[in-house]
Short mmCIF file of C-alpha atoms in Angstrom, two decimals:
data_model
loop_
_atom_site.label_atom_id
_atom_site.label_comp_id
_atom_site.label_asym_id
_atom_site.label_seq_id
_atom_site.Cartn_x
_atom_site.Cartn_y
_atom_site.Cartn_z
CA UNK A 1 31.16 -13.96 5.97
CA UNK A 2 32.40 -17.02 4.16
CA UNK A 3 32.32 -18.45 0.29
CA UNK A 4 30.20 -21.72 0.29
CA UNK A 5 30.03 -22.57 -3.64
CA UNK A 6 31.12 -20.99 -6.85
CA UNK A 7 29.09 -18.20 -8.05
CA UNK A 8 25.91 -18.72 -9.76
CA UNK A 9 24.58 -18.02 -12.89
CA UNK A 10 21.24 -16.93 -10.97
CA UNK A 11 19.72 -16.95 -7.68
CA UNK A 12 16.42 -16.05 -5.98
CA UNK A 13 15.81 -14.18 -2.56
CA UNK A 14 12.61 -14.40 -0.59
CA UNK A 15 10.79 -12.26 2.52
CA UNK A 16 7.24 -11.53 3.36
CA UNK A 17 5.53 -8.85 5.01
CA UNK A 18 5.08 -7.93 8.77
CA UNK A 19 2.39 -6.45 11.25
CA UNK A 20 3.19 -5.22 14.29
CA UNK A 21 0.22 -6.27 16.92
CA UNK A 22 1.39 -3.80 19.69
CA UNK A 23 4.64 -1.70 20.36
CA UNK A 24 5.34 0.54 16.83
CA UNK A 25 6.95 3.89 18.25
CA UNK A 26 8.05 2.97 21.53
CA UNK A 27 10.31 0.13 20.01
CA UNK A 28 12.95 2.83 18.97
CA UNK A 29 13.25 3.74 22.57
CA UNK A 30 13.51 0.09 23.80
CA UNK A 31 10.21 -0.50 24.63
CA UNK A 32 8.65 -4.41 23.36
CA UNK A 33 6.81 -4.77 20.35
CA UNK A 34 5.06 -7.71 19.28
CA UNK A 35 5.14 -8.66 15.71
CA UNK A 36 3.37 -11.71 13.46
CA UNK A 37 4.49 -12.61 9.77
CA UNK A 38 2.57 -12.10 7.13
CA UNK A 39 3.93 -15.08 4.87
CA UNK A 40 1.23 -14.64 2.49
CA UNK A 41 2.57 -11.39 1.27
CA UNK A 42 5.87 -11.91 -0.35
CA UNK A 43 8.76 -10.42 -2.12
CA UNK A 44 10.91 -12.35 -4.44
CA UNK A 45 14.40 -11.06 -5.63
CA UNK A 46 16.24 -12.59 -8.66
CA UNK A 47 19.69 -11.74 -9.07
CA UNK A 48 22.08 -12.55 -12.52
CA UNK A 49 24.99 -11.19 -13.94
CA UNK A 50 24.44 -8.34 -16.12
CA UNK A 51 25.29 -8.02 -20.21
CA UNK A 52 26.27 -4.70 -19.40
CA UNK A 53 29.67 -5.62 -19.09
CA UNK A 54 32.47 -4.36 -16.61
CA UNK A 55 32.82 -0.88 -15.88
CA UNK A 56 29.22 -0.16 -16.46
CA UNK A 57 27.65 3.26 -14.75
CA UNK A 58 25.69 0.98 -12.27
CA UNK A 59 27.19 -2.21 -10.80
CA UNK A 60 23.69 -3.10 -9.42
CA UNK A 61 20.79 -2.02 -11.45
CA UNK A 62 16.90 -2.56 -9.76
CA UNK A 63 14.07 -3.06 -11.68
CA UNK A 64 10.26 -3.75 -10.19
CA UNK A 65 8.36 -4.03 -13.31
CA UNK A 66 4.91 -5.15 -11.37
CA UNK A 67 4.77 -2.60 -9.08
CA UNK A 68 5.59 0.74 -8.12
CA UNK A 69 7.89 0.05 -5.26
CA UNK A 70 9.55 2.63 -2.48
CA UNK A 71 12.71 0.91 -3.44
CA UNK A 72 12.76 2.23 -6.46
CA UNK A 73 12.59 5.66 -5.67
CA UNK A 74 13.79 8.10 -3.36
CA UNK A 75 15.71 7.30 0.07
CA UNK A 76 14.65 3.34 -0.44
CA UNK A 77 16.36 3.21 -3.42
CA UNK A 78 19.64 4.35 -1.77
CA UNK A 79 19.06 2.17 1.18
CA UNK A 80 19.48 -0.65 -1.72
CA UNK A 81 22.45 0.47 -2.82
CA UNK A 82 24.06 1.19 0.13
CA UNK A 83 23.28 -2.51 1.42
CA UNK A 84 24.73 -3.89 -2.24
CA UNK A 85 27.83 -1.65 -1.41
CA UNK A 86 28.10 -2.97 2.31
CA UNK A 87 27.14 -6.32 0.83
CA UNK A 88 30.43 -6.38 -1.77
CA UNK A 89 32.62 -4.79 1.03
CA UNK A 90 32.23 -7.78 3.43
CA UNK A 91 32.80 -10.48 1.06
CA UNK A 92 35.54 -8.63 -0.58
CA UNK A 93 33.36 -8.70 -4.23
CA UNK A 94 35.45 -6.12 -6.32
CA UNK A 95 35.55 -7.90 -10.02
CA UNK A 96 33.27 -5.22 -11.22
CA UNK A 97 30.94 -7.50 -12.97
CA UNK A 98 27.19 -5.61 -13.05
CA UNK A 99 24.64 -7.53 -11.79
CA UNK A 100 20.75 -7.06 -12.40
CA UNK A 101 18.33 -7.42 -10.03
CA UNK A 102 14.13 -7.83 -10.58
CA UNK A 103 12.09 -7.55 -7.33
CA UNK A 104 8.83 -9.01 -7.69
CA UNK A 105 6.80 -7.62 -4.66
CA UNK A 106 3.05 -8.43 -3.34
CA UNK A 107 3.34 -5.90 -0.32
CA UNK A 108 2.24 -2.73 -0.96
CA UNK A 109 4.50 0.08 -0.45
CA UNK A 110 4.43 2.65 2.73
CA UNK A 111 1.64 0.71 4.46
CA UNK A 112 3.54 -0.38 7.93
CA UNK A 113 3.79 -3.87 6.71
CA UNK A 114 7.39 -3.73 6.13
CA UNK A 115 7.74 -3.58 2.24
CA UNK A 116 11.41 -2.05 2.24
CA UNK A 117 12.86 -4.02 4.84
CA UNK A 118 11.29 -7.55 2.85
CA UNK A 119 12.90 -6.18 -0.40
CA UNK A 120 16.16 -5.61 1.53
CA UNK A 121 16.16 -9.31 2.67
CA UNK A 122 15.13 -10.63 -0.61
CA UNK A 123 18.01 -8.80 -2.55
CA UNK A 124 20.65 -9.96 0.32
CA UNK A 125 19.65 -13.30 -0.46
CA UNK A 126 19.62 -13.06 -3.97
CA UNK A 127 23.36 -11.43 -3.87
CA UNK A 128 24.47 -13.94 -1.27
CA UNK A 129 23.46 -16.85 -3.59
CA UNK A 130 24.56 -15.07 -6.91
CA UNK A 131 27.88 -14.89 -5.51
CA UNK A 132 28.02 -18.38 -3.67
CA UNK A 133 27.98 -17.24 -0.11
CA UNK A 134 26.39 -18.29 2.85
CA UNK A 135 24.76 -15.97 5.75
CA UNK A 136 23.35 -16.33 9.04
CA UNK A 137 20.44 -14.53 10.34
CA UNK A 138 22.80 -12.04 11.90
CA UNK A 139 24.64 -10.92 8.93
CA UNK A 140 21.48 -10.67 6.97
CA UNK A 141 20.06 -8.52 10.06
CA UNK A 142 22.85 -6.16 9.83
CA UNK A 143 22.38 -5.58 6.03
CA UNK A 144 19.17 -5.33 5.88
CA UNK A 145 19.40 -2.78 8.69
CA UNK A 146 21.70 -0.92 6.59
CA UNK A 147 19.07 -0.24 3.66
CA UNK A 148 16.34 0.35 6.70
CA UNK A 149 18.48 2.96 8.21
CA UNK A 150 18.79 4.73 4.91
CA UNK A 151 15.26 4.65 4.19
CA UNK A 152 13.78 5.27 7.20
CA UNK A 153 16.06 7.27 9.28
CA UNK A 154 16.96 5.67 12.76
CA UNK A 155 15.19 1.94 12.86
CA UNK A 156 14.70 -0.24 15.88
CA UNK A 157 15.19 -3.56 13.39
CA UNK A 158 11.51 -4.96 14.27
CA UNK A 159 10.80 -4.78 10.51
CA UNK A 160 14.19 -6.55 9.90
CA UNK A 161 13.28 -9.25 12.03
CA UNK A 162 9.79 -9.60 11.18
CA UNK A 163 10.07 -10.42 7.57
CA UNK A 164 12.24 -13.09 7.99
CA UNK A 165 10.24 -14.12 10.90
CA UNK A 166 8.66 -17.70 10.73
CA UNK A 167 5.88 -17.33 13.94
CA UNK A 168 5.09 -14.33 16.04
CA UNK A 169 7.82 -12.80 17.98
CA UNK A 170 8.87 -10.63 21.04
CA UNK A 171 11.13 -7.56 20.02
CA UNK A 172 12.70 -6.08 22.59
CA UNK A 173 15.64 -3.90 21.89
CA UNK A 174 17.12 -5.78 18.89
CA UNK A 175 16.53 -9.22 20.30
CA UNK A 176 13.62 -11.30 19.58
CA UNK A 177 12.05 -14.65 20.90
CA UNK A 178 8.90 -16.93 19.84
CA UNK A 179 5.50 -15.92 21.60
CA UNK A 180 3.54 -18.22 23.16
CA UNK A 181 -0.17 -18.00 21.48
CA UNK A 182 -2.83 -19.30 23.76
CA UNK A 183 -5.95 -17.69 21.77
CA UNK A 184 -7.76 -18.59 18.90
CA UNK A 185 -8.90 -15.61 16.59
CA UNK A 186 -8.14 -13.71 13.41
CA UNK A 187 -6.17 -10.62 12.94
CA UNK A 188 -7.62 -8.63 9.90
CA UNK A 189 -5.39 -6.16 8.38
CA UNK A 190 -7.04 -3.61 6.50
CA UNK A 191 -5.05 -1.23 3.99
CA UNK A 192 -6.77 2.53 4.27
CA UNK A 193 -5.66 2.93 0.68
CA UNK A 194 -3.18 5.97 1.88
CA UNK A 195 0.55 5.90 2.19
CA UNK A 196 1.82 5.79 5.67
CA UNK A 197 4.57 8.85 6.60
CA UNK A 198 6.57 7.03 8.74
CA UNK A 199 9.37 9.53 8.62
CA UNK A 200 7.10 12.36 9.47
CA UNK A 201 5.65 10.44 12.29
CA UNK A 202 8.54 9.93 13.45
CA UNK A 203 9.43 13.82 13.56
CA UNK A 204 6.10 14.63 15.07
CA UNK A 205 6.16 12.29 18.11
CA UNK A 206 9.93 13.57 18.58
CA UNK A 207 9.06 17.36 18.41
CA UNK A 208 5.97 16.46 20.59
CA UNK A 209 8.57 14.85 23.14
CA UNK A 210 11.08 17.97 23.10
CA UNK A 211 7.99 20.49 23.61
CA UNK A 212 6.31 18.59 27.01
CA UNK A 213 8.66 17.58 29.60
CA UNK A 214 8.16 14.16 30.56
CA UNK A 215 5.91 12.89 27.45
CA UNK A 216 8.29 10.60 26.15
CA UNK A 217 8.55 8.71 29.33
CA UNK A 218 4.75 8.88 29.63
CA UNK A 219 4.53 7.62 26.37
CA UNK A 220 6.93 4.72 26.49
CA UNK A 221 5.34 3.47 30.02
CA UNK A 222 2.01 3.68 28.77
CA UNK A 223 3.15 1.64 25.40
CA UNK A 224 5.24 -0.91 27.30
CA UNK A 225 2.48 -1.68 29.86
CA UNK A 226 -0.18 -2.21 27.14
CA UNK A 227 2.38 -4.17 25.12
CA UNK A 228 3.24 -6.58 28.18
CA UNK A 229 -0.80 -6.87 28.96
CA UNK A 230 -1.26 -8.00 25.81
CA UNK A 231 1.64 -10.06 25.49
CA UNK A 232 0.01 -12.25 28.77
CA UNK A 233 -3.35 -12.08 27.30
CA UNK A 234 -1.88 -13.48 24.02
CA UNK A 235 -0.37 -16.38 26.00
CA UNK A 236 -3.51 -16.91 28.83
CA UNK A 237 -6.18 -17.28 26.02
CA UNK A 238 -7.74 -13.93 26.88
CA UNK A 239 -8.64 -12.41 23.60
CA UNK A 240 -11.12 -10.07 25.18
CA UNK A 241 -8.31 -8.43 27.01
CA UNK A 242 -5.71 -8.60 23.94
CA UNK A 243 -8.34 -6.89 21.94
CA UNK A 244 -8.92 -4.01 24.55
CA UNK A 245 -5.15 -3.42 24.80
CA UNK A 246 -5.14 -3.11 20.80
CA UNK A 247 -7.76 -0.06 20.90
CA UNK A 248 -5.83 1.59 24.17
CA UNK A 249 -2.73 1.55 21.92
CA UNK A 250 -4.97 2.94 19.28
CA UNK A 251 -5.76 5.69 21.57
CA UNK A 252 -2.53 6.37 22.64
CA UNK A 253 -1.09 7.14 19.03
CA UNK A 254 -3.93 8.90 18.20
CA UNK A 255 -3.44 11.20 21.12
CA UNK A 256 -0.09 11.61 19.55
CA UNK A 257 -1.30 13.12 16.20
CA UNK A 258 -0.20 9.84 14.63
CA UNK A 259 -3.62 8.53 13.06
CA UNK A 260 -5.85 9.93 10.23
CA UNK A 261 -9.72 10.41 9.93
CA UNK A 262 -9.53 7.92 7.65
CA UNK A 263 -7.82 5.32 9.83
CA UNK A 264 -9.90 6.36 12.78
CA UNK A 265 -13.23 5.12 11.05
CA UNK A 266 -11.92 1.85 9.83
CA UNK A 267 -11.16 1.33 13.77
CA UNK A 268 -14.44 2.33 14.46
CA UNK A 269 -16.02 0.12 11.47
CA UNK A 270 -14.24 -2.51 12.86
CA UNK A 271 -15.25 -2.42 16.31
CA UNK A 272 -18.87 -1.44 15.52
CA UNK A 273 -18.99 -4.99 13.10
CA UNK A 274 -17.80 -6.64 16.20
CA UNK A 275 -13.83 -6.99 16.37
CA UNK A 276 -12.46 -7.07 20.01
CA UNK A 277 -10.27 -4.13 19.40
CA UNK A 278 -8.75 -2.66 16.45
CA UNK A 279 -5.38 0.02 15.93
CA UNK A 280 -3.72 1.64 13.55
CA UNK A 281 -0.34 -0.32 12.53
CA UNK A 282 3.07 0.77 11.50
CA UNK A 283 4.47 4.26 11.18
CA UNK A 284 1.46 6.24 10.78
CA UNK A 285 -0.16 9.03 9.33
CA UNK A 286 -1.95 6.77 6.77
CA UNK A 287 -1.56 2.91 6.36
CA UNK A 288 -3.15 -0.07 7.47
CA UNK A 289 -5.34 -1.05 10.58
CA UNK A 290 -5.10 -4.08 12.16
CA UNK A 291 -8.53 -5.50 14.33
CA UNK A 292 -8.95 -8.70 16.13
CA UNK A 293 -11.59 -10.74 15.78
CA UNK A 294 -13.44 -13.76 16.35
CA UNK A 295 -13.26 -16.13 13.37
CA UNK A 296 -17.17 -16.33 12.94
CA UNK A 297 -17.66 -12.46 12.67
CA UNK A 298 -14.43 -12.20 10.39
CA UNK A 299 -16.76 -11.71 7.43
CA UNK A 300 -18.88 -8.85 9.23
CA UNK A 301 -15.83 -7.34 10.11
CA UNK A 302 -14.06 -7.42 6.57
CA UNK A 303 -17.37 -6.43 5.40
CA UNK A 304 -17.58 -3.27 7.28
CA UNK A 305 -13.89 -2.40 6.51
CA UNK A 306 -14.53 -2.24 2.89
CA UNK A 307 -17.67 -0.36 3.13
CA UNK A 308 -16.17 2.10 5.54
CA UNK A 309 -13.32 2.71 2.58
CA UNK A 310 -10.62 -0.18 3.32
CA UNK A 311 -9.09 -1.29 -0.60
CA UNK A 312 -7.81 -4.34 0.44
CA UNK A 313 -7.89 -6.80 3.83
CA UNK A 314 -5.94 -9.84 4.76
CA UNK A 315 -6.34 -12.46 7.36
CA UNK A 316 -3.81 -13.55 9.52
CA UNK A 317 -4.77 -16.34 12.02
CA UNK A 318 -3.68 -16.02 15.73
CA UNK A 319 -2.49 -19.60 15.59
CA UNK A 320 -1.13 -20.59 12.10
CA UNK A 321 -0.32 -19.53 8.85
CA UNK A 322 -1.62 -16.31 7.10
CA UNK A 323 -4.31 -16.18 4.58
CA UNK A 324 -6.04 -13.88 2.22
CA UNK A 325 -9.33 -12.26 2.37
#
C-alpha cells in the first residue's frame, strides 16, 4: 500500500449488493458459485475527521442514521472495527486522530444480499480516500475479508468479490472471472421479510456432514454439477435449463434443512406464476428468493410473490444493469 495524495477533509466509498445464483454453502468447500451484482442496491460510507479530539475513546465511530444495519451491532460491528485496525496497521496510520464514519445503505440487512460486505467495502474506500491512499482490488478484498470473517466466521470471499463486481462472475476458490451471458431473462429477487441466519445455517450444515458419512462429498459434488450445468446454460442461451438448475439447487438446500416454510412458499409461488426456476439465495434460514423469468412473465411472477408474502422485490436482467420493481 502506498500514499498517493495528502489526507482529505472528507471522503466517500461505495459498494452494491450481490445475489448468488447458485453455489452458496458449497463454495466454502471449494465448489464454484455464480454471482450477479445488484448495483441499484447501494451502500455509501462517508468518512471525515472528528471534532472529538485526539485520545477519544473510539478512534473510529460508526453511525447509520437511516437504517438499522448489522454493521452497527454485534459481530458485524466488531468486524468493521477490526477492519479499521487492520487498515491503520497496514498504512502505518498512528496519529491518533479520531474519524467519524456515516453509513447510508439501501441493502436490506441479513437477507443474503451482501449487506455486511458492502458496508465493509464502502468503509475501506472511504478511509483510503480520507488518508490519501490508493488500494488495489486485492488489498480491498483482504480488508473486506477481515470484517467478513469476524461477522460470519469462515467466509468464502464470494460476498467480498460480488459487492464490488461490475459484471456477473464465476467465483472459484477465491478467484473470479466474468461469466459469458447468452441468455435473455430477468432475475426477480424477493425479500421474505425474515432475517436470514447465516452462521446458524453453516453450523447446521456442518453438523449434518459430521453425522452422516460421505454427506459433505455428496453435497459438494451435487452443488458443483448443478452450478456447472447452470453456467453452461447461461452461456449457451438455455434459460429453461438454467431455471431447472435453480430449482434443483433449492431442493438441495431444502433437503439440508436450510430453507423455511415461508421461503418454500415463495419459491412455489414463483414457479406457479410461470418462473423458469426459483431458489433461496444466500445463507439461508430466511432471507431472499431469486427466480428466473422471461421478461413478459415478470409482472405476474412479482404479483404472485407479493401475494405470497414477499415484502419487497427487485429485478436484475441477465444482460444489462439492475433495476428496481
